Short mmCIF file of C-alpha atoms in Angstrom, two decimals:
data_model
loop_
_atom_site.label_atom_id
_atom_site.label_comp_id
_atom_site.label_asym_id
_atom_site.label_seq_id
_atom_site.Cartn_x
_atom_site.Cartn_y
_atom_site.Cartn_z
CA UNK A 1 -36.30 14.10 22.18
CA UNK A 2 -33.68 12.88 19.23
CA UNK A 3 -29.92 14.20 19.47
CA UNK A 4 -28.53 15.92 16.97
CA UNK A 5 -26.77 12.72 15.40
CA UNK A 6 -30.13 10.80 14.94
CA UNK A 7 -32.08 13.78 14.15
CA UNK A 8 -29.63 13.83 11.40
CA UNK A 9 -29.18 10.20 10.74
CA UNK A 10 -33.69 9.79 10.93
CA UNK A 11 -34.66 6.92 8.46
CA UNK A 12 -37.04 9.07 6.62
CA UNK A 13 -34.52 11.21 5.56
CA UNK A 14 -32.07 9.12 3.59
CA UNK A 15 -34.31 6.25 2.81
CA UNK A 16 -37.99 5.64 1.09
CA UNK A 17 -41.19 5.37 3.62
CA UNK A 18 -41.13 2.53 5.47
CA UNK A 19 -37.01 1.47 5.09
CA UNK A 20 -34.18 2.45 7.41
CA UNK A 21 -30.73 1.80 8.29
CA UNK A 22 -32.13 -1.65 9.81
CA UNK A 23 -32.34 -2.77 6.50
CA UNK A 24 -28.63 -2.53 5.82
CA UNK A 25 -28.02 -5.26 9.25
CA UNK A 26 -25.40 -8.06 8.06
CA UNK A 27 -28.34 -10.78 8.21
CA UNK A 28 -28.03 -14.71 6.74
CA UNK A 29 -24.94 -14.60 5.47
CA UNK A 30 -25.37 -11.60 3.41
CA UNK A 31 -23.25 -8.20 3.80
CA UNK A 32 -24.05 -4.73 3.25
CA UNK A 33 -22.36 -1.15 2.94
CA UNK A 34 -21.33 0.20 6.51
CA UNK A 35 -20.19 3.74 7.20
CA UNK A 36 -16.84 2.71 8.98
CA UNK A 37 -16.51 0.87 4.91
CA UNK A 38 -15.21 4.30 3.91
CA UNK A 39 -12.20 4.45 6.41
CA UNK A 40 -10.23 1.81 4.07
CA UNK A 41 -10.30 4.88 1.51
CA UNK A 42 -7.54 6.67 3.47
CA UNK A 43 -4.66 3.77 3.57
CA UNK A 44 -5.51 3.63 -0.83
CA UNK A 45 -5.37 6.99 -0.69
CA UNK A 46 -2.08 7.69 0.93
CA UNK A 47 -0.67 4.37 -0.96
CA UNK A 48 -2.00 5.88 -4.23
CA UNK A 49 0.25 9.00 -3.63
CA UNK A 50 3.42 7.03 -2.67
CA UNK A 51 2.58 4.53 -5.66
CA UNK A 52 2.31 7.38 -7.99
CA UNK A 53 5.46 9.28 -7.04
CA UNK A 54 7.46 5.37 -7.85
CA UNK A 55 4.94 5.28 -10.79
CA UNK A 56 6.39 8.48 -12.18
CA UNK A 57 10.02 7.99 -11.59
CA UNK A 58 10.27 4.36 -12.94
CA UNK A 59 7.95 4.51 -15.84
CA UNK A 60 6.79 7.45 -16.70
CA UNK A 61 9.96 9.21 -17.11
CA UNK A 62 11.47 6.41 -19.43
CA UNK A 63 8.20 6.74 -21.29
CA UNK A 64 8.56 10.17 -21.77
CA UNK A 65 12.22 9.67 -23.34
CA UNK A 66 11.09 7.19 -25.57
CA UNK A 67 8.14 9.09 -26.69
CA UNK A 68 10.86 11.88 -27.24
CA UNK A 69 9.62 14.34 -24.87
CA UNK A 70 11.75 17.34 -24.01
CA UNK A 71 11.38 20.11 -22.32
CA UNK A 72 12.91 23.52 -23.80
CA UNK A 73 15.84 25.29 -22.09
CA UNK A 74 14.66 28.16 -20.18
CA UNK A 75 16.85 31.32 -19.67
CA UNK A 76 16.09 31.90 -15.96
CA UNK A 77 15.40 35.70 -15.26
CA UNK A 78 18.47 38.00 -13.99
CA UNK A 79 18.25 38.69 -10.17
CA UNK A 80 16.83 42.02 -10.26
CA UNK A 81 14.84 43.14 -6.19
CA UNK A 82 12.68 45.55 -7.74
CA UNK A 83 11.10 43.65 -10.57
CA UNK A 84 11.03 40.29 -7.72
CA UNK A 85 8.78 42.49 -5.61
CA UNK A 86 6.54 43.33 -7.91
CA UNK A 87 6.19 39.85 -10.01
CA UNK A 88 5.65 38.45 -6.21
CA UNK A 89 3.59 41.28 -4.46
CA UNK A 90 1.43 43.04 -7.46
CA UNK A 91 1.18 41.59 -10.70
CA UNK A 92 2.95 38.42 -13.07
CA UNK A 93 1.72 40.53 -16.23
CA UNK A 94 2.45 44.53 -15.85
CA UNK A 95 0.09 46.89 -17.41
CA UNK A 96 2.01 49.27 -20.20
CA UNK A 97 2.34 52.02 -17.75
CA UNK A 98 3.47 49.87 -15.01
CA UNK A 99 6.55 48.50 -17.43
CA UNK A 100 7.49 51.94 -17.94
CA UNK A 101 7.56 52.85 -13.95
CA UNK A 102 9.54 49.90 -13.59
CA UNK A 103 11.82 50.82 -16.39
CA UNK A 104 12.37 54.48 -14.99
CA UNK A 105 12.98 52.57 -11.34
CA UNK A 106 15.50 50.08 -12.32
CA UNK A 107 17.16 52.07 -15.28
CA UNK A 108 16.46 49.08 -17.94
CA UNK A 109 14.89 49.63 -20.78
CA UNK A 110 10.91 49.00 -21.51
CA UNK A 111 12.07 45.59 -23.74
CA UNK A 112 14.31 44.40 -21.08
CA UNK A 113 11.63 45.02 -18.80
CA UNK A 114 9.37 43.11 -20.93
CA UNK A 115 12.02 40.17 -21.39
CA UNK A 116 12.20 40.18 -17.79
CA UNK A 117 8.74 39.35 -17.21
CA UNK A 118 8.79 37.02 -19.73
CA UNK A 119 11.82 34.71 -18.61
CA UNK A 120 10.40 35.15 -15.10
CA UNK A 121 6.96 33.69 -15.89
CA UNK A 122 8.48 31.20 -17.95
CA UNK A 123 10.46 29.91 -14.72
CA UNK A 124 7.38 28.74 -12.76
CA UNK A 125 5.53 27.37 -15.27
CA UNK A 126 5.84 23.53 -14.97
CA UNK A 127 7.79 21.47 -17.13
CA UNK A 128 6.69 19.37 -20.06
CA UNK A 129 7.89 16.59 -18.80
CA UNK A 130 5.62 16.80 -15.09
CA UNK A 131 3.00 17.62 -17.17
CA UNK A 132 3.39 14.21 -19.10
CA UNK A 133 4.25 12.26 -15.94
CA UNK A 134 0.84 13.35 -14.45
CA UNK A 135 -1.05 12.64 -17.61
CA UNK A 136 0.48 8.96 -18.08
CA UNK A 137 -0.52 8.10 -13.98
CA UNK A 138 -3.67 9.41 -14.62
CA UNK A 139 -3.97 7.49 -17.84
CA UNK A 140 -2.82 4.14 -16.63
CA UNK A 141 -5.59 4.37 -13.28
CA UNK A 142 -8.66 5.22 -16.03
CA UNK A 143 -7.84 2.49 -18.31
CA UNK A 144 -7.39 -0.06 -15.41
CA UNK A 145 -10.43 1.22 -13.88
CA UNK A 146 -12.19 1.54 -16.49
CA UNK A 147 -12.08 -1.90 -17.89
CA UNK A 148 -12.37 -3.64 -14.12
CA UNK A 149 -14.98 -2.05 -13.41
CA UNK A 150 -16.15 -3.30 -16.64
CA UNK A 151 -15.67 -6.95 -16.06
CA UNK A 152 -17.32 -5.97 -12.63
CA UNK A 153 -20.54 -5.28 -14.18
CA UNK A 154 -20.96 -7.09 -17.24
CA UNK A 155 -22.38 -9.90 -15.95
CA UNK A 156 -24.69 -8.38 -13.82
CA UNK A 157 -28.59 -7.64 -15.09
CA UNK A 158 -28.62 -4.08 -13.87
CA UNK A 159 -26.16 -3.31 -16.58
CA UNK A 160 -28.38 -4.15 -19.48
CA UNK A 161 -32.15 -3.31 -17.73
CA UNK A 162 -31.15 0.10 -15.59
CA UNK A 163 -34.17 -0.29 -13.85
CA UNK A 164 -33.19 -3.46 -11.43
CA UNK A 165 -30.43 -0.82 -10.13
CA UNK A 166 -33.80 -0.54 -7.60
CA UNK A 167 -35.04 -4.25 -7.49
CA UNK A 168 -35.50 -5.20 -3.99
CA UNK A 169 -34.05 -1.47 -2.50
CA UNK A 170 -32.47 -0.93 -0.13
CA UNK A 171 -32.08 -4.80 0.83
CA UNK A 172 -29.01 -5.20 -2.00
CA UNK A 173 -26.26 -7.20 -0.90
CA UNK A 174 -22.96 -6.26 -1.13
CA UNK A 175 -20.63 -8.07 -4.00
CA UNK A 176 -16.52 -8.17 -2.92
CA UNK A 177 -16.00 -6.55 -7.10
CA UNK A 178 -18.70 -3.49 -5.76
CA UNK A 179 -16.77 -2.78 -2.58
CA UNK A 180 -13.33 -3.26 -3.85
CA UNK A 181 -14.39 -0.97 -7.19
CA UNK A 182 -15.68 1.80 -4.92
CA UNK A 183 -13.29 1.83 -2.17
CA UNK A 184 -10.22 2.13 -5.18
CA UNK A 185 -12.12 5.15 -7.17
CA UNK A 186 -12.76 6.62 -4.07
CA UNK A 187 -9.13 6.26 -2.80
CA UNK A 188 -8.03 7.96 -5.87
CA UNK A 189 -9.89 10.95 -6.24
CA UNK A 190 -8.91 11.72 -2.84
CA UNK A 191 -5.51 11.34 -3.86
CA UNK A 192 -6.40 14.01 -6.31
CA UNK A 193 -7.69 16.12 -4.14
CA UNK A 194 -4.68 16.10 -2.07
CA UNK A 195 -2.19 16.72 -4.39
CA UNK A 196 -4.21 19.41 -6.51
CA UNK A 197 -1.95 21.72 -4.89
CA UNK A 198 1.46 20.35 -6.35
CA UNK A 199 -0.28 19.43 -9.62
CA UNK A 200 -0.18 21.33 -12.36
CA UNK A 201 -2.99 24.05 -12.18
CA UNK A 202 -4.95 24.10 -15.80
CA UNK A 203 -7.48 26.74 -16.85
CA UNK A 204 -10.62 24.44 -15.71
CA UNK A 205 -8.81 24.24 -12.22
CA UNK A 206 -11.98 25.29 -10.23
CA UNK A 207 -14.63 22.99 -12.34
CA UNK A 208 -12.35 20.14 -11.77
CA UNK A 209 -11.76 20.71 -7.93
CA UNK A 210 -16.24 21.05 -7.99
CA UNK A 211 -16.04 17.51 -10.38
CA UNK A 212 -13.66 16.01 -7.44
CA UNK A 213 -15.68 17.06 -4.47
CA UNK A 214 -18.98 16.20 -5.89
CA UNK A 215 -17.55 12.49 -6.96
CA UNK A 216 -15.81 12.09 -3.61
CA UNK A 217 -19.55 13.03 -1.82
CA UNK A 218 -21.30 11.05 -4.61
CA UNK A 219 -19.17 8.17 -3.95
CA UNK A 220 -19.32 8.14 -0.05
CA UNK A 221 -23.36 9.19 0.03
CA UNK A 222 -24.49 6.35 -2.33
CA UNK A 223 -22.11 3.89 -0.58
CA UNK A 224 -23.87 4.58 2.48
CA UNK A 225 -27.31 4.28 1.33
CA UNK A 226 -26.78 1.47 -0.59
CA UNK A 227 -27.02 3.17 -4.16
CA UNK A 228 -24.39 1.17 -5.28
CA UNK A 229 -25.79 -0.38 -8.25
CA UNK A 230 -26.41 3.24 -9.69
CA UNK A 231 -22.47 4.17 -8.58
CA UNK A 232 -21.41 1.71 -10.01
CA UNK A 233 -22.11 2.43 -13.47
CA UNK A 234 -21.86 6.25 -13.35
CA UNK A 235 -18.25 5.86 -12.43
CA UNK A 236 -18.03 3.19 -15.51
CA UNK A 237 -19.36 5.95 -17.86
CA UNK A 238 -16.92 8.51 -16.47
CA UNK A 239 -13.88 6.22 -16.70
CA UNK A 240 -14.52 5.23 -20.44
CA UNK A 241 -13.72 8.55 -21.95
CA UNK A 242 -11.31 9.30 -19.42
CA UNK A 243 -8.03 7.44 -20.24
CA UNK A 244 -8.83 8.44 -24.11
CA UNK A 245 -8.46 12.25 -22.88
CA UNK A 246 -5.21 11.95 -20.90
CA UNK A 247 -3.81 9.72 -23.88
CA UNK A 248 -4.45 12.20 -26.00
CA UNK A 249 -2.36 14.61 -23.81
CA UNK A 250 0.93 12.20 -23.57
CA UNK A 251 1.06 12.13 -27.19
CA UNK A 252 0.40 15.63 -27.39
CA UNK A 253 3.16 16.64 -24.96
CA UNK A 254 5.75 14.00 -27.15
CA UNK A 255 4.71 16.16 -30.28
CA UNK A 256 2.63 13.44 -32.10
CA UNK A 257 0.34 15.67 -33.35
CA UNK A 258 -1.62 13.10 -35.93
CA UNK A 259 -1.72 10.90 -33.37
CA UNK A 260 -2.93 13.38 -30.56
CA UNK A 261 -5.67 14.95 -33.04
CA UNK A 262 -6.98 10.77 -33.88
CA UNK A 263 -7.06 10.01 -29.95
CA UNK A 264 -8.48 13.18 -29.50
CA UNK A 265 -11.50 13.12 -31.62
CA UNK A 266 -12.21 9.49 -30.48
CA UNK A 267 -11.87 11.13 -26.92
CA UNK A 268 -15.00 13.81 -28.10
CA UNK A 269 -17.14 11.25 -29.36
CA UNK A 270 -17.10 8.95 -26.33
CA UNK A 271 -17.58 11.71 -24.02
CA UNK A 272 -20.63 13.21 -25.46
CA UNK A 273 -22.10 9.83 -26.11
CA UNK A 274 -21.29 8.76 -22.04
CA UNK A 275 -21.58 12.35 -20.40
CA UNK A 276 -24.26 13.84 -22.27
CA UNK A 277 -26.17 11.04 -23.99
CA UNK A 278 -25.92 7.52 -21.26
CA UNK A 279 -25.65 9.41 -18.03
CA UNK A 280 -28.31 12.04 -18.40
CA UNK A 281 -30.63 9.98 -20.85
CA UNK A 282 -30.35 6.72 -19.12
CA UNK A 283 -28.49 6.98 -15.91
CA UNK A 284 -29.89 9.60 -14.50
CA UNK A 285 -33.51 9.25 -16.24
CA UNK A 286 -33.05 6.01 -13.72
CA UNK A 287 -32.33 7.50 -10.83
CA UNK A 288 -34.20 10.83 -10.85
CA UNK A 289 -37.37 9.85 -12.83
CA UNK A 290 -38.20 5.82 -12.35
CA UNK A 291 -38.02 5.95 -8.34
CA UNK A 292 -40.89 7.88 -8.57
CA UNK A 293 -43.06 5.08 -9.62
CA UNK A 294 -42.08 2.92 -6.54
CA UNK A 295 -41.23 5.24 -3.50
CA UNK A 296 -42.20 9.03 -2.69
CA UNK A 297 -39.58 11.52 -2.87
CA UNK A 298 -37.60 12.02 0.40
CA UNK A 299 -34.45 14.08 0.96
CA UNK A 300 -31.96 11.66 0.59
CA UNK A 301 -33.19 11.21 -2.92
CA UNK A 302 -32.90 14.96 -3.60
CA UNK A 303 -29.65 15.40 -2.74
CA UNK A 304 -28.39 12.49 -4.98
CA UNK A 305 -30.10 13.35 -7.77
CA UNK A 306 -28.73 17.28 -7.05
CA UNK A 307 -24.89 15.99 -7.13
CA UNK A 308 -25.61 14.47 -10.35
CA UNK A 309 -27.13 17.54 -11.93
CA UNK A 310 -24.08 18.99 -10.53
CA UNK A 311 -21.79 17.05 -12.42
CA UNK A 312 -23.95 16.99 -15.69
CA UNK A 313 -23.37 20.77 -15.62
CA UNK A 314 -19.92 20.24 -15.28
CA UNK A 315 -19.98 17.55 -18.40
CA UNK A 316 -22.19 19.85 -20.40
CA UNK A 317 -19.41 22.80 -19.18
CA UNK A 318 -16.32 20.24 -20.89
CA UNK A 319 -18.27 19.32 -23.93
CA UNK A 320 -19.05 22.75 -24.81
CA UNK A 321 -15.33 23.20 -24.93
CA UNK A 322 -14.72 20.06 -26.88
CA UNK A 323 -16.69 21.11 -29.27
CA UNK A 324 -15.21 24.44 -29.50
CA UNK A 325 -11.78 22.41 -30.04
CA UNK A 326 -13.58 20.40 -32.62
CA UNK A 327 -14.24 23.41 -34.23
CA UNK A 328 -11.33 24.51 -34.54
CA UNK A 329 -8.87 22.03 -35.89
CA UNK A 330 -11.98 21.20 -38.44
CA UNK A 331 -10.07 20.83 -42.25
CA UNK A 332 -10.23 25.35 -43.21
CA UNK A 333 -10.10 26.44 -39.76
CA UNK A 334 -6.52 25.45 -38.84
CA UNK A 335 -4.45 28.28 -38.81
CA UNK A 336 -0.66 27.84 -38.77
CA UNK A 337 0.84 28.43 -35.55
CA UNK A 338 3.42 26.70 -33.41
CA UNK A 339 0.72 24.59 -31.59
CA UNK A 340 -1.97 23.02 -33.64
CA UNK A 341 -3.26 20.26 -31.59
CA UNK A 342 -6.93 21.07 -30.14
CA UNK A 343 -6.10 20.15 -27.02
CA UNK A 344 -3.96 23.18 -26.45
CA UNK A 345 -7.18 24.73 -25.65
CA UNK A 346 -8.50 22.31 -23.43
CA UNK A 347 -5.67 23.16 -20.31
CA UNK A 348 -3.31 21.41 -21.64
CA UNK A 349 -0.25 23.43 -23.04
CA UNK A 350 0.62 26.30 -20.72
CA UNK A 351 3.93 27.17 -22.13
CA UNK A 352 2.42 27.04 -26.02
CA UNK A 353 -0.54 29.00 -24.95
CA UNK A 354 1.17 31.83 -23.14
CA UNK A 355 3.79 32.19 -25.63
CA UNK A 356 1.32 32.44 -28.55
CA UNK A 357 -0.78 34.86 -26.38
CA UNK A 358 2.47 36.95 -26.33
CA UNK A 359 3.31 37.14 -30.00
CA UNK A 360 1.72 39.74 -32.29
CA UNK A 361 0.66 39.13 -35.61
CA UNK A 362 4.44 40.18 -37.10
CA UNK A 363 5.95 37.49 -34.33
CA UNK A 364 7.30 40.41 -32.08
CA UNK A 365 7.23 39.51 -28.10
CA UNK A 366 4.35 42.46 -26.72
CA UNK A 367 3.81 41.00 -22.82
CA UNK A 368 0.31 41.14 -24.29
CA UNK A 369 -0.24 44.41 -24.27
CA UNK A 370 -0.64 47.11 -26.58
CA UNK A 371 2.88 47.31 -28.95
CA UNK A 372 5.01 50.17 -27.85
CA UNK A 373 6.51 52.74 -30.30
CA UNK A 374 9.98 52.77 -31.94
CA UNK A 375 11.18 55.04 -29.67
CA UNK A 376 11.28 52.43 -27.06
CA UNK A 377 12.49 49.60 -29.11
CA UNK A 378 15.65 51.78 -29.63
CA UNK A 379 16.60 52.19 -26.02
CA UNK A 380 16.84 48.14 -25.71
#
């Protein structure tokens, strides 16, 4: 009888009939993807942590003064216990009759209650400036990877005829750019995955923790199977609209708003044209469809081709948003506020957003709730 390990690791689930892991033996010179591969992930991951936190410091920060980005001075909430517990234990954003509890509790009026709130929200919310420093690292790894993996693969055949991707599967030898390309993208989403927790947590937080995970499993599953032709070039297509989004953020951040709304709508038209024209259309079409024609379906082909139509929900998910922004700062359908750039609604403006969520339409502060009487605007 099998163990558990080889019942799991059985040829005819992760490869076509008649192929197995044997086919993957360093033979004649020739090397190919190993499992114990994906250990040099963890030493680029923790370097790409320490790197970034230099990275940061030493040029983003400079960048960010030259760019002339500034954060606004905050007034920091008064210490007040009562108000602490509840921000802390119940609720950041009172209901109406929970401000007026409060109010009766600490003997301050509904509008300094209100203010309260207000300042004390405002205190955790990250600056402007982290929020450019983590746009600008992320910026500078897409464009880097974007255009290696670029010269990686433009002088292979696969990347003009998608089909060789499966010439001579799963016998593929292993090229230094392949495993030097995938062990880096790897190493840096995990470094995103680590640090999601002292990032900067945007509206899309949970879709982009489910676009990490399934690129991390993506990445390490067709590594070890020896789709690495096909990973190759689906991390190329997510990389080239990448670096256009987060450049569109640092200038958004410095105020260039011009500049953020050009980047920004050259940003929208790569990504539909890569996310939801080349991967689906061509990629995928490749992967999911053309196999079928040389090998029967077997698990390990299923569960691919399910993490991809995982992440094509996710890109069809963004682009419906894009759009949306599109929409939006379209000539007529601008409407004057503080914050006009569109990608204030695509997670990127926290402060902006939650201060114009809090204005009414006559500019007065209502904790976005219903606006209270004159009565209590009279006890402030």
């Amino acid at each position: 009888p099998l163990t558990p390990a080889q019942a799991v690791w059985a040829d005819w689930i992760w490869f076509p009939e008649g192929h197995g892991w044997a086919d993957l033996t360093n033979r004649d010179g020739k090397v190919y993807p190993k499992l114990p591969d994906l250990w040099v992930s963890i030493p680029i991951t923790i370097c790409f942590l320490f790197v970034r936190q230099i990275f940061e410091r030493t040029v983003a920060s400079p960048l960010a003064s030259l760019l002339g980005v500034h954060d606004k001075k905050r007034v920091c909430a008064p210490p007040n216990p009562v108000l602490e517990a509840f921000f802390c234990r119940t609720s950041k954003h009172p209901t109406q009759t929970s401000i007026e509890s409060l109010s009766k509790k600490t003997g301050c009026s509904v509008r300094q209650v209100q203010r309260w709130f207000r300042q004390r929200r405002n205190q955790g919310r990250p600056s402007k400036l982290k929020k450019f420093q983590e746009a600008s690292w992320r910026f500078t790894f897409y464009l880097l990877a974007f255009f290696a993996g670029l010269a990686a693969l433009v002088d292979k055949p696969w990347f003009y005829d998608l089909k060789l991707m499966w010439e001579d599967f799963p016998k593929m030898p292993l090229l230094p750019s392949q495993y030097w390309y995938y062990m880096i993208e790897l190493g840096f989403y995990l470094s995103l995955v680590v640090s999601v927790a002292s990032d900067v947590k945007r509206k899309d937080f949970k879709e982009q923790v489910i676009h990490h995970v399934a690129t991390i499993a993506l990445i390490s599953f067709s590594w070890l199977v020896n789709y690495i032709r096909a990973g190759t070039l689906i991390m190329l297509v997510h990389d080239a609209s990448d670096y256009l989004m987060e450049s569109a953020k640092m200038f958004n951040y410095a105020g260039w708003r011009k500049t953020c709304n050009f980047i920004f709508t050259m940003f929208a038209v790569v990504f539909i044209i890569t996310r939801l024209v080349i991967l689906p259309f061509w990629i995928i079409h490749t992967t999911l469809v053309y196999p079928l024609s040389l090998y029967k379906p077997f698990i390990g082909f299923y569960f691919f081709n399910g993490l991809m139509c995982v992440l094509q929900v996710l890109q069809i998910f963004w682009a419906a948003l894009i759009l949306r922004m599109v929409v939006k700062f379209l000539p007529g359908n601008v409407r004057s506020t503080t914050f006009n750039c569109p990608l204030s609604l695509y997670s990127l403006s926290d402060d902006e957003g939650e201060d114009a969520r809090e204005k009414s339409q006559n500019g007065h502060m209502q904790n976005g709730h219903t606006p209270l009487n004159n009565n209590h605007r009279k006890r402030d």
